Amino acid sequence: MSSKVGKDIAINGDGAVALAWKQMNPDVCAAYPITPQTIIVEDFAKYVANGEVSTEFVDVESEHSALTLCTTSCAAGARTFTATASQGLAYMWEMLPITASMRTPVMMAVANRTVSGPININNDHGDVMSARDTGWISLFSENVQEAYDMSILGPKIAENPDVQLPVLVNLDGFILTHAIERMTPLESSVVKEFVGPFKPVHPLLDVDHPTTHNLMDGPLFYFPHKYQMVIAMEKALGVAQDAFDEFAEISGRRYHLVEEYMCDDADTIAVVLGSSFGTMKEAVDRLRAEGMKVGVCMPRVYRPWPAEQLAKIMKGKKNVLVMDRHLSIGSYGPMFPEVCAAATLNDKMPRMFNFVYGLGGADTQVSDFMGVYKQVLEGKADKVNFVGVHE
């Protein structure tokens, strides 16, 4: 193991993503800066300028142009990366389903940030949740180490011949992007070997086998093409777990489609995404010390949705708390109906509760998360609850 991992370093989440990119040395990177993602492409641009990578780095005039360039670059046969956040991802929205439907495995880091308005630059999951149905694989990170690891695993999963879909690697804005943490990188040679060379499928520049991409698709073909993406997403679950298992062999860090903490004997569990998983673990520890059988889990892979894995975790539980860091205004938090749907795979449903928290970077502490468990266990929770909001 010692020959495969490097020395521990202190680095922020954005720098960790850029380092992973450097070690993979993509063919093309198109970028437009937006807080809190900017450090990723700034750091990577330095690697390009210093000759540490051979990447073609393209400064574009907008995020829409960035993803357009990335999609066409990848379709041409180049391993292509980009990054964005918030309004930047929103500005890319027109291209998101096109990138996926063209089956171009572009890698995109998303520094999760509130979508305006009102204008706000802090963290919640409004950006990625607004993109969840566009055909992109979506991975979540709890800490800086995981932001680095997911950046390496993302292309490994997306570029698999059975998948061929683009991937979003999510890290919470400021909480992870700007927080300096201790991290153990892999040796660059190990990263290159793990990810392997890019093997494009039907590249546009293969003149011996000419193809066309993204033509007009009538009713006879549009539905079947979308169904092919459904099948690819289903296969991506197995591909992701295989990649996680292979990654554990070289790194010593083991990941799962759904991460669990103290769920086995719990009567009440929570489902949460991103950096809040760590905060929830601390809340669970403190409540366990008070004698409460509680636990928490995090879907590492949010798309494709790991319904069967979640159903297994929820089986036999009395209460499930779904923690949403975004709000579908006029409905529930976006993850809540999906967790409820997964619970129906079991013979008996637990009581389901939705907690919306942290919008626009609203501070949510360990005591707040302890409070949501107690609110449910004391019979004081509504179906939909808003944590710490002031009317």
PDB file of C-alpha atoms in Angstrom, residues 114-379:
ATOM      1  CA  THR A 114     -27.326  28.151  -4.017  1.00  0.00           C
ATOM      2  CA  VAL A 115     -29.085  29.132  -7.234  1.00  0.00           C
ATOM      3  CA  SER A 116     -30.268  32.750  -7.254  1.00  0.00           C
ATOM      4  CA  GLY A 117     -32.508  34.485  -6.435  1.00  0.00           C
ATOM      5  CA  PRO A 118     -32.145  36.247  -4.244  1.00  0.00           C
ATOM      6  CA  ILE A 119     -28.427  36.310  -5.024  1.00  0.00           C
ATOM      7  CA  ASN A 120     -26.510  34.064  -2.656  1.00  0.00           C
ATOM      8  CA  ILE A 121     -23.063  32.494  -3.026  1.00  0.00           C
ATOM      9  CA  ASN A 122     -23.252  29.979  -0.179  1.00  0.00           C
ATOM     10  CA  ASN A 123     -23.879  26.261  -0.132  1.00  0.00           C
ATOM     11  CA  ASP A 124     -26.954  24.225  -0.769  1.00  0.00           C
ATOM     12  CA  HIS A 125     -27.824  21.634  -3.415  1.00  0.00           C
ATOM     13  CA  GLY A 126     -30.121  23.698  -5.610  1.00  0.00           C
ATOM     14  CA  ASP A 127     -27.754  23.563  -8.578  1.00  0.00           C
ATOM     15  CA  VAL A 128     -27.227  19.822  -8.860  1.00  0.00           C
ATOM     16  CA  MET A 129     -30.811  18.970  -7.917  1.00  0.00           C
ATOM     17  CA  SER A 130     -32.020  21.107 -10.797  1.00  0.00           C
ATOM     18  CA  ALA A 131     -29.839  18.978 -13.106  1.00  0.00           C
ATOM     19  CA  ARG A 132     -30.687  15.568 -11.663  1.00  0.00           C
ATOM     20  CA  ASP A 133     -32.977  14.428 -14.515  1.00  0.00           C
ATOM     21  CA  THR A 134     -30.711  15.308 -17.436  1.00  0.00           C
ATOM     22  CA  GLY A 135     -28.905  11.973 -17.741  1.00  0.00           C
ATOM     23  CA  TRP A 136     -25.694  12.652 -15.812  1.00  0.00           C
ATOM     24  CA  ILE A 137     -24.211  10.296 -13.238  1.00  0.00           C
ATOM     25  CA  SER A 138     -23.963  12.163  -9.915  1.00  0.00           C
ATOM     26  CA  LEU A 139     -21.490  11.416  -7.095  1.00  0.00           C
ATOM     27  CA  PHE A 140     -21.359  13.126  -3.681  1.00  0.00           C
ATOM     28  CA  SER A 141     -18.408  13.839  -1.368  1.00  0.00           C
ATOM     29  CA  GLU A 142     -18.408  14.154   2.408  1.00  0.00           C
ATOM     30  CA  ASN A 143     -14.946  15.715   2.776  1.00  0.00           C
ATOM     31  CA  VAL A 144     -11.875  16.884   0.855  1.00  0.00           C
ATOM     32  CA  GLN A 145     -10.426  13.377   0.625  1.00  0.00           C
ATOM     33  CA  GLU A 146     -13.604  12.147  -0.994  1.00  0.00           C
ATOM     34  CA  ALA A 147     -13.723  15.087  -3.410  1.00  0.00           C
ATOM     35  CA  TYR A 148     -10.301  13.959  -4.616  1.00  0.00           C
ATOM     36  CA  ASP A 149     -11.248  10.286  -4.737  1.00  0.00           C
ATOM     37  CA  MET A 150     -14.575  10.890  -6.511  1.00  0.00           C
ATOM     38  CA  SER A 151     -12.760  13.010  -9.121  1.00  0.00           C
ATOM     39  CA  ILE A 152     -10.664   9.959  -9.976  1.00  0.00           C
ATOM     40  CA  LEU A 153     -13.565   7.513  -9.780  1.00  0.00           C
ATOM     41  CA  GLY A 154     -15.892   9.706 -11.856  1.00  0.00           C
ATOM     42  CA  PRO A 155     -14.179   9.187 -15.228  1.00  0.00           C
ATOM     43  CA  LYS A 156     -13.548   5.516 -14.412  1.00  0.00           C
ATOM     44  CA  ILE A 157     -17.316   4.983 -14.105  1.00  0.00           C
ATOM     45  CA  ALA A 158     -18.460   7.353 -16.850  1.00  0.00           C
ATOM     46  CA  GLU A 159     -16.076   6.051 -19.514  1.00  0.00           C
ATOM     47  CA  ASN A 160     -16.933   2.396 -18.992  1.00  0.00           C
ATOM     48  CA  PRO A 161     -18.141   0.906 -22.328  1.00  0.00           C
ATOM     49  CA  ASP A 162     -21.408  -0.178 -20.689  1.00  0.00           C
ATOM     50  CA  VAL A 163     -22.088   3.345 -19.386  1.00  0.00           C
ATOM     51  CA  GLN A 164     -20.773   6.144 -21.636  1.00  0.00           C
ATOM     52  CA  LEU A 165     -22.558   8.928 -19.756  1.00  0.00           C
ATOM     53  CA  PRO A 166     -21.209  12.204 -18.332  1.00  0.00           C
ATOM     54  CA  VAL A 167     -20.568  12.528 -14.600  1.00  0.00           C
ATOM     55  CA  LEU A 168     -21.028  15.248 -11.970  1.00  0.00           C
ATOM     56  CA  VAL A 169     -18.713  15.164  -8.944  1.00  0.00           C
ATOM     57  CA  ASN A 170     -20.298  17.216  -6.159  1.00  0.00           C
ATOM     58  CA  LEU A 171     -18.487  18.973  -3.327  1.00  0.00           C
ATOM     59  CA  ASP A 172     -20.180  21.444  -1.004  1.00  0.00           C
ATOM     60  CA  GLY A 173     -19.296  25.063  -1.758  1.00  0.00           C
ATOM     61  CA  PHE A 174     -16.986  26.749   0.786  1.00  0.00           C
ATOM     62  CA  ILE A 175     -17.574  23.939   3.309  1.00  0.00           C
ATOM     63  CA  LEU A 176     -15.327  21.702   1.199  1.00  0.00           C
ATOM     64  CA  THR A 177     -14.121  23.839  -1.695  1.00  0.00           C
ATOM     65  CA  HIS A 178     -12.275  26.314   0.540  1.00  0.00           C
ATOM     66  CA  ALA A 179     -11.706  24.243   3.694  1.00  0.00           C
ATOM     67  CA  ILE A 180      -8.134  22.998   4.097  1.00  0.00           C
ATOM     68  CA  GLU A 181      -8.050  19.407   5.327  1.00  0.00           C
ATOM     69  CA  ARG A 182      -5.541  16.595   5.585  1.00  0.00           C
ATOM     70  CA  MET A 183      -5.610  14.358   2.521  1.00  0.00           C
ATOM     71  CA  THR A 184      -3.721  11.313   1.293  1.00  0.00           C
ATOM     72  CA  PRO A 185      -3.225  11.432  -2.483  1.00  0.00           C
ATOM     73  CA  LEU A 186      -2.299   8.493  -4.661  1.00  0.00           C
ATOM     74  CA  GLU A 187       0.867   8.365  -6.678  1.00  0.00           C
ATOM     75  CA  SER A 188       0.286   9.852 -10.126  1.00  0.00           C
ATOM     76  CA  SER A 189       1.382   6.669 -11.888  1.00  0.00           C
ATOM     77  CA  VAL A 190      -1.212   4.720  -9.884  1.00  0.00           C
ATOM     78  CA  VAL A 191      -3.955   7.174 -10.841  1.00  0.00           C
ATOM     79  CA  LYS A 192      -3.068   6.954 -14.525  1.00  0.00           C
ATOM     80  CA  GLU A 193      -3.078   3.174 -14.429  1.00  0.00           C
ATOM     81  CA  PHE A 194      -6.372   3.039 -12.530  1.00  0.00           C
ATOM     82  CA  VAL A 195      -8.236   5.387 -14.879  1.00  0.00           C
ATOM     83  CA  GLY A 196      -6.509   4.051 -17.984  1.00  0.00           C
ATOM     84  CA  PRO A 197      -6.332   5.645 -21.436  1.00  0.00           C
ATOM     85  CA  PHE A 198      -9.427   7.239 -22.931  1.00  0.00           C
ATOM     86  CA  LYS A 199     -11.122   4.910 -25.402  1.00  0.00           C
ATOM     87  CA  PRO A 200     -13.809   6.916 -27.214  1.00  0.00           C
ATOM     88  CA  VAL A 201     -16.774   5.136 -28.760  1.00  0.00           C
ATOM     89  CA  HIS A 202     -17.643   6.270 -32.307  1.00  0.00           C
ATOM     90  CA  PRO A 203     -15.447   9.422 -32.213  1.00  0.00           C
ATOM     91  CA  LEU A 204     -16.223  12.052 -34.815  1.00  0.00           C
ATOM     92  CA  LEU A 205     -12.592  12.233 -35.952  1.00  0.00           C
ATOM     93  CA  ASP A 206     -12.411   8.550 -36.839  1.00  0.00           C
ATOM     94  CA  VAL A 207     -12.559   9.192 -40.580  1.00  0.00           C
ATOM     95  CA  ASP A 208     -12.396   5.486 -41.385  1.00  0.00           C
ATOM     96  CA  HIS A 209     -15.694   4.959 -39.569  1.00  0.00           C
ATOM     97  CA  PRO A 210     -17.667   8.188 -40.114  1.00  0.00           C
ATOM     98  CA  THR A 211     -20.556   8.906 -37.765  1.00  0.00           C
ATOM     99  CA  THR A 212     -22.955  11.742 -37.070  1.00  0.00           C
ATOM    100  CA  HIS A 213     -24.015  12.980 -33.641  1.00  0.00           C
ATOM    101  CA  ASN A 214     -27.086  14.763 -32.271  1.00  0.00           C
ATOM    102  CA  LEU A 215     -29.247  14.767 -35.363  1.00  0.00           C
ATOM    103  CA  MET A 216     -32.995  15.346 -35.393  1.00  0.00           C
ATOM    104  CA  ASP A 217     -34.667  12.425 -33.564  1.00  0.00           C
ATOM    105  CA  GLY A 218     -38.289  11.704 -34.416  1.00  0.00           C
ATOM    106  CA  PRO A 219     -40.745   9.794 -32.192  1.00  0.00           C
ATOM    107  CA  LEU A 220     -39.628   6.413 -33.547  1.00  0.00           C
ATOM    108  CA  PHE A 221     -36.078   6.965 -32.315  1.00  0.00           C
ATOM    109  CA  TYR A 222     -36.183   9.518 -29.459  1.00  0.00           C
ATOM    110  CA  PHE A 223     -37.866   7.198 -26.953  1.00  0.00           C
ATOM    111  CA  PRO A 224     -35.587   4.207 -27.719  1.00  0.00           C
ATOM    112  CA  HIS A 225     -32.517   6.425 -27.393  1.00  0.00           C
ATOM    113  CA  LYS A 226     -33.690   7.635 -23.986  1.00  0.00           C
ATOM    114  CA  TYR A 227     -34.364   4.032 -22.972  1.00  0.00           C
ATOM    115  CA  GLN A 228     -30.787   3.147 -23.907  1.00  0.00           C
ATOM    116  CA  MET A 229     -29.682   5.770 -21.355  1.00  0.00           C
ATOM    117  CA  VAL A 230     -31.941   4.151 -18.752  1.00  0.00           C
ATOM    118  CA  ILE A 231     -30.203   0.825 -19.344  1.00  0.00           C
ATOM    119  CA  ALA A 232     -26.794   2.502 -19.155  1.00  0.00           C
ATOM    120  CA  MET A 233     -27.738   4.079 -15.830  1.00  0.00           C
ATOM    121  CA  GLU A 234     -28.841   0.705 -14.482  1.00  0.00           C
ATOM    122  CA  LYS A 235     -25.499  -0.785 -15.482  1.00  0.00           C
ATOM    123  CA  ALA A 236     -23.692   2.175 -13.915  1.00  0.00           C
ATOM    124  CA  LEU A 237     -24.665   0.981 -10.419  1.00  0.00           C
ATOM    125  CA  GLY A 238     -22.702  -2.237 -10.851  1.00  0.00           C
ATOM    126  CA  VAL A 239     -19.895  -0.460 -12.668  1.00  0.00           C
ATOM    127  CA  ALA A 240     -19.614   2.055  -9.826  1.00  0.00           C
ATOM    128  CA  GLN A 241     -19.415  -0.621  -7.124  1.00  0.00           C
ATOM    129  CA  ASP A 242     -16.790  -2.514  -9.123  1.00  0.00           C
ATOM    130  CA  ALA A 243     -14.798   0.713  -9.461  1.00  0.00           C
ATOM    131  CA  PHE A 244     -15.136   1.360  -5.716  1.00  0.00           C
ATOM    132  CA  ASP A 245     -13.849  -2.146  -4.957  1.00  0.00           C
ATOM    133  CA  GLU A 246     -10.886  -1.736  -7.318  1.00  0.00           C
ATOM    134  CA  PHE A 247     -10.135   1.684  -5.834  1.00  0.00           C
ATOM    135  CA  ALA A 248     -10.073   0.202  -2.326  1.00  0.00           C
ATOM    136  CA  GLU A 249      -7.266  -2.131  -3.390  1.00  0.00           C
ATOM    137  CA  ILE A 250      -4.995   0.726  -4.412  1.00  0.00           C
ATOM    138  CA  SER A 251      -5.989   3.309  -1.816  1.00  0.00           C
ATOM    139  CA  GLY A 252      -7.230   1.464   1.260  1.00  0.00           C
ATOM    140  CA  ARG A 253     -10.370   3.621   1.146  1.00  0.00           C
ATOM    141  CA  ARG A 254     -13.571   1.667   0.562  1.00  0.00           C
ATOM    142  CA  TYR A 255     -16.729   3.260  -0.842  1.00  0.00           C
ATOM    143  CA  HIS A 256     -20.257   1.969  -1.390  1.00  0.00           C
ATOM    144  CA  LEU A 257     -23.305   3.015  -3.401  1.00  0.00           C
ATOM    145  CA  VAL A 258     -24.863   4.053  -0.079  1.00  0.00           C
ATOM    146  CA  GLU A 259     -22.645   4.777   2.920  1.00  0.00           C
ATOM    147  CA  GLU A 260     -23.991   3.697   6.319  1.00  0.00           C
ATOM    148  CA  TYR A 261     -23.239   4.778   9.872  1.00  0.00           C
ATOM    149  CA  MET A 262     -24.755   2.949  12.853  1.00  0.00           C
ATOM    150  CA  CYS A 263     -27.765   1.832  10.804  1.00  0.00           C
ATOM    151  CA  ASP A 264     -27.771  -1.919  11.513  1.00  0.00           C
ATOM    152  CA  ASP A 265     -29.542  -1.838  14.880  1.00  0.00           C
ATOM    153  CA  ALA A 266     -31.117   1.604  14.541  1.00  0.00           C
ATOM    154  CA  ASP A 267     -34.859   2.159  14.876  1.00  0.00           C
ATOM    155  CA  THR A 268     -34.621   5.625  13.326  1.00  0.00           C
ATOM    156  CA  ILE A 269     -32.276   6.619  10.499  1.00  0.00           C
ATOM    157  CA  ALA A 270     -31.627   9.742   8.447  1.00  0.00           C
ATOM    158  CA  VAL A 271     -30.690  10.045   4.760  1.00  0.00           C
ATOM    159  CA  VAL A 272     -28.419  12.975   3.907  1.00  0.00           C
ATOM    160  CA  LEU A 273     -26.061  14.155   1.145  1.00  0.00           C
ATOM    161  CA  GLY A 274     -22.642  15.781   1.115  1.00  0.00           C
ATOM    162  CA  SER A 275     -20.630  17.255   3.969  1.00  0.00           C
ATOM    163  CA  SER A 276     -23.635  17.090   6.313  1.00  0.00           C
ATOM    164  CA  PHE A 277     -23.043  13.335   6.531  1.00  0.00           C
ATOM    165  CA  GLY A 278     -20.108  14.042   8.840  1.00  0.00           C
ATOM    166  CA  THR A 279     -22.153  16.415  10.999  1.00  0.00           C
ATOM    167  CA  MET A 280     -24.939  13.852  11.229  1.00  0.00           C
ATOM    168  CA  LYS A 281     -22.463  11.180  12.355  1.00  0.00           C
ATOM    169  CA  GLU A 282     -21.503  13.364  15.312  1.00  0.00           C
ATOM    170  CA  ALA A 283     -25.187  13.888  16.128  1.00  0.00           C
ATOM    171  CA  VAL A 284     -25.716  10.119  16.003  1.00  0.00           C
ATOM    172  CA  ASP A 285     -22.769   9.522  18.351  1.00  0.00           C
ATOM    173  CA  ARG A 286     -24.158  11.963  20.916  1.00  0.00           C
ATOM    174  CA  LEU A 287     -27.674  10.548  20.711  1.00  0.00           C
ATOM    175  CA  ARG A 288     -26.337   7.009  21.017  1.00  0.00           C
ATOM    176  CA  ALA A 289     -24.636   8.135  24.231  1.00  0.00           C
ATOM    177  CA  GLU A 290     -28.105   9.136  25.438  1.00  0.00           C
ATOM    178  CA  GLY A 291     -29.423   5.660  24.633  1.00  0.00           C
ATOM    179  CA  MET A 292     -31.199   6.415  21.347  1.00  0.00           C
ATOM    180  CA  LYS A 293     -30.928   3.844  18.540  1.00  0.00           C
ATOM    181  CA  VAL A 294     -30.335   6.183  15.608  1.00  0.00           C
ATOM    182  CA  GLY A 295     -28.222   6.041  12.453  1.00  0.00           C
ATOM    183  CA  VAL A 296     -27.533   7.891   9.225  1.00  0.00           C
ATOM    184  CA  CYS A 297     -26.729   6.987   5.617  1.00  0.00           C
ATOM    185  CA  MET A 298     -25.611   8.868   2.495  1.00  0.00           C
ATOM    186  CA  PRO A 299     -26.226   7.910  -1.135  1.00  0.00           C
ATOM    187  CA  ARG A 300     -22.686   8.128  -2.497  1.00  0.00           C
ATOM    188  CA  VAL A 301     -24.180   7.670  -5.951  1.00  0.00           C
ATOM    189  CA  TYR A 302     -27.229   9.905  -6.338  1.00  0.00           C
ATOM    190  CA  ARG A 303     -27.705   9.155 -10.028  1.00  0.00           C
ATOM    191  CA  PRO A 304     -28.308   6.396 -10.839  1.00  0.00           C
ATOM    192  CA  TRP A 305     -30.587   6.256  -7.798  1.00  0.00           C
ATOM    193  CA  PRO A 306     -29.585   3.301  -5.526  1.00  0.00           C
ATOM    194  CA  ALA A 307     -33.160   2.346  -4.611  1.00  0.00           C
ATOM    195  CA  GLU A 308     -32.522  -1.304  -3.734  1.00  0.00           C
ATOM    196  CA  GLN A 309     -29.570  -0.476  -1.493  1.00  0.00           C
ATOM    197  CA  LEU A 310     -31.592   2.168   0.350  1.00  0.00           C
ATOM    198  CA  ALA A 311     -34.551  -0.188   0.705  1.00  0.00           C
ATOM    199  CA  LYS A 312     -32.291  -2.765   2.351  1.00  0.00           C
ATOM    200  CA  ILE A 313     -31.047  -0.176   4.853  1.00  0.00           C
ATOM    201  CA  MET A 314     -34.585   1.037   5.619  1.00  0.00           C
ATOM    202  CA  LYS A 315     -36.042  -2.458   6.078  1.00  0.00           C
ATOM    203  CA  GLY A 316     -37.501  -2.881   9.549  1.00  0.00           C
ATOM    204  CA  LYS A 317     -36.913   0.732  10.613  1.00  0.00           C
ATOM    205  CA  LYS A 318     -39.600   2.666  12.465  1.00  0.00           C
ATOM    206  CA  ASN A 319     -38.711   6.156  11.198  1.00  0.00           C
ATOM    207  CA  VAL A 320     -36.767   7.576   8.251  1.00  0.00           C
ATOM    208  CA  LEU A 321     -35.741  11.238   8.166  1.00  0.00           C
ATOM    209  CA  VAL A 322     -34.902  12.576   4.708  1.00  0.00           C
ATOM    210  CA  MET A 323     -32.627  15.629   4.919  1.00  0.00           C
ATOM    211  CA  ASP A 324     -32.929  17.875   1.858  1.00  0.00           C
ATOM    212  CA  ARG A 325     -30.608  20.822   1.248  1.00  0.00           C
ATOM    213  CA  HIS A 326     -32.894  22.077  -1.495  1.00  0.00           C
ATOM    214  CA  LEU A 327     -36.623  22.696  -1.803  1.00  0.00           C
ATOM    215  CA  SER A 328     -38.947  21.894  -4.675  1.00  0.00           C
ATOM    216  CA  ILE A 329     -41.170  24.885  -3.993  1.00  0.00           C
ATOM    217  CA  GLY A 330     -44.774  23.757  -3.901  1.00  0.00           C
ATOM    218  CA  SER A 331     -43.785  20.179  -3.119  1.00  0.00           C
ATOM    219  CA  TYR A 332     -41.255  18.407  -0.894  1.00  0.00           C
ATOM    220  CA  GLY A 333     -37.484  18.425  -0.806  1.00  0.00           C
ATOM    221  CA  PRO A 334     -36.331  16.685  -4.009  1.00  0.00           C
ATOM    222  CA  MET A 335     -34.833  13.601  -2.349  1.00  0.00           C
ATOM    223  CA  PHE A 336     -37.845  12.887  -0.127  1.00  0.00           C
ATOM    224  CA  PRO A 337     -40.188  11.329  -2.765  1.00  0.00           C
ATOM    225  CA  GLU A 338     -37.301   9.222  -4.078  1.00  0.00           C
ATOM    226  CA  VAL A 339     -36.483   7.800  -0.651  1.00  0.00           C
ATOM    227  CA  CYS A 340     -40.200   7.127  -0.110  1.00  0.00           C
ATOM    228  CA  ALA A 341     -40.337   5.299  -3.439  1.00  0.00           C
ATOM    229  CA  ALA A 342     -37.330   3.183  -2.439  1.00  0.00           C
ATOM    230  CA  ALA A 343     -39.048   2.320   0.855  1.00  0.00           C
ATOM    231  CA  THR A 344     -42.007   0.840  -1.056  1.00  0.00           C
ATOM    232  CA  LEU A 345     -39.725  -1.982  -2.219  1.00  0.00           C
ATOM    233  CA  ASN A 346     -40.104  -3.398   1.287  1.00  0.00           C
ATOM    234  CA  ASP A 347     -43.272  -5.091   2.575  1.00  0.00           C
ATOM    235  CA  LYS A 348     -43.719  -2.520   5.318  1.00  0.00           C
ATOM    236  CA  MET A 349     -43.117   1.235   5.147  1.00  0.00           C
ATOM    237  CA  PRO A 350     -41.471   3.132   7.995  1.00  0.00           C
ATOM    238  CA  ARG A 351     -42.845   6.521   8.986  1.00  0.00           C
ATOM    239  CA  MET A 352     -41.303   9.031   6.575  1.00  0.00           C
ATOM    240  CA  PHE A 353     -40.361  12.612   7.467  1.00  0.00           C
ATOM    241  CA  ASN A 354     -38.853  15.363   5.331  1.00  0.00           C
ATOM    242  CA  PHE A 355     -36.504  17.978   6.818  1.00  0.00           C
ATOM    243  CA  VAL A 356     -35.409  20.917   4.661  1.00  0.00           C
ATOM    244  CA  TYR A 357     -32.284  22.588   6.025  1.00  0.00           C
ATOM    245  CA  GLY A 358     -29.318  24.795   5.197  1.00  0.00           C
ATOM    246  CA  LEU A 359     -30.757  26.698   2.232  1.00  0.00           C
ATOM    247  CA  GLY A 360     -28.505  29.521   1.107  1.00  0.00           C
ATOM    248  CA  GLY A 361     -25.816  28.358   3.517  1.00  0.00           C
ATOM    249  CA  ALA A 362     -27.990  28.664   6.625  1.00  0.00           C
ATOM    250  CA  ASP A 363     -25.935  27.274   9.494  1.00  0.00           C
ATOM    251  CA  THR A 364     -27.004  23.846  10.713  1.00  0.00           C
ATOM    252  CA  GLN A 365     -25.061  22.530  13.690  1.00  0.00           C
ATOM    253  CA  VAL A 366     -24.766  19.179  15.436  1.00  0.00           C
ATOM    254  CA  SER A 367     -27.363  20.316  17.975  1.00  0.00           C
ATOM    255  CA  ASP A 368     -29.808  21.071  15.135  1.00  0.00           C
ATOM    256  CA  PHE A 369     -29.396  17.578  13.701  1.00  0.00           C
ATOM    257  CA  MET A 370     -29.821  16.064  17.153  1.00  0.00           C
ATOM    258  CA  GLY A 371     -33.011  18.097  17.385  1.00  0.00           C
ATOM    259  CA  VAL A 372     -34.545  16.623  14.230  1.00  0.00           C
ATOM    260  CA  TYR A 373     -34.149  13.094  15.566  1.00  0.00           C
ATOM    261  CA  LYS A 374     -35.704  14.108  18.895  1.00  0.00           C
ATOM    262  CA  GLN A 375     -38.500  15.954  17.099  1.00  0.00           C
ATOM    263  CA  VAL A 376     -39.484  12.696  15.386  1.00  0.00           C
ATOM    264  CA  LEU A 377     -39.010  10.459  18.410  1.00  0.00           C
ATOM    265  CA  GLU A 378     -41.092  12.805  20.591  1.00  0.00           C
ATOM    266  CA  GLY A 379     -43.929  12.874  18.048  1.00  0.00           C
TER     267      GLY A 379
END
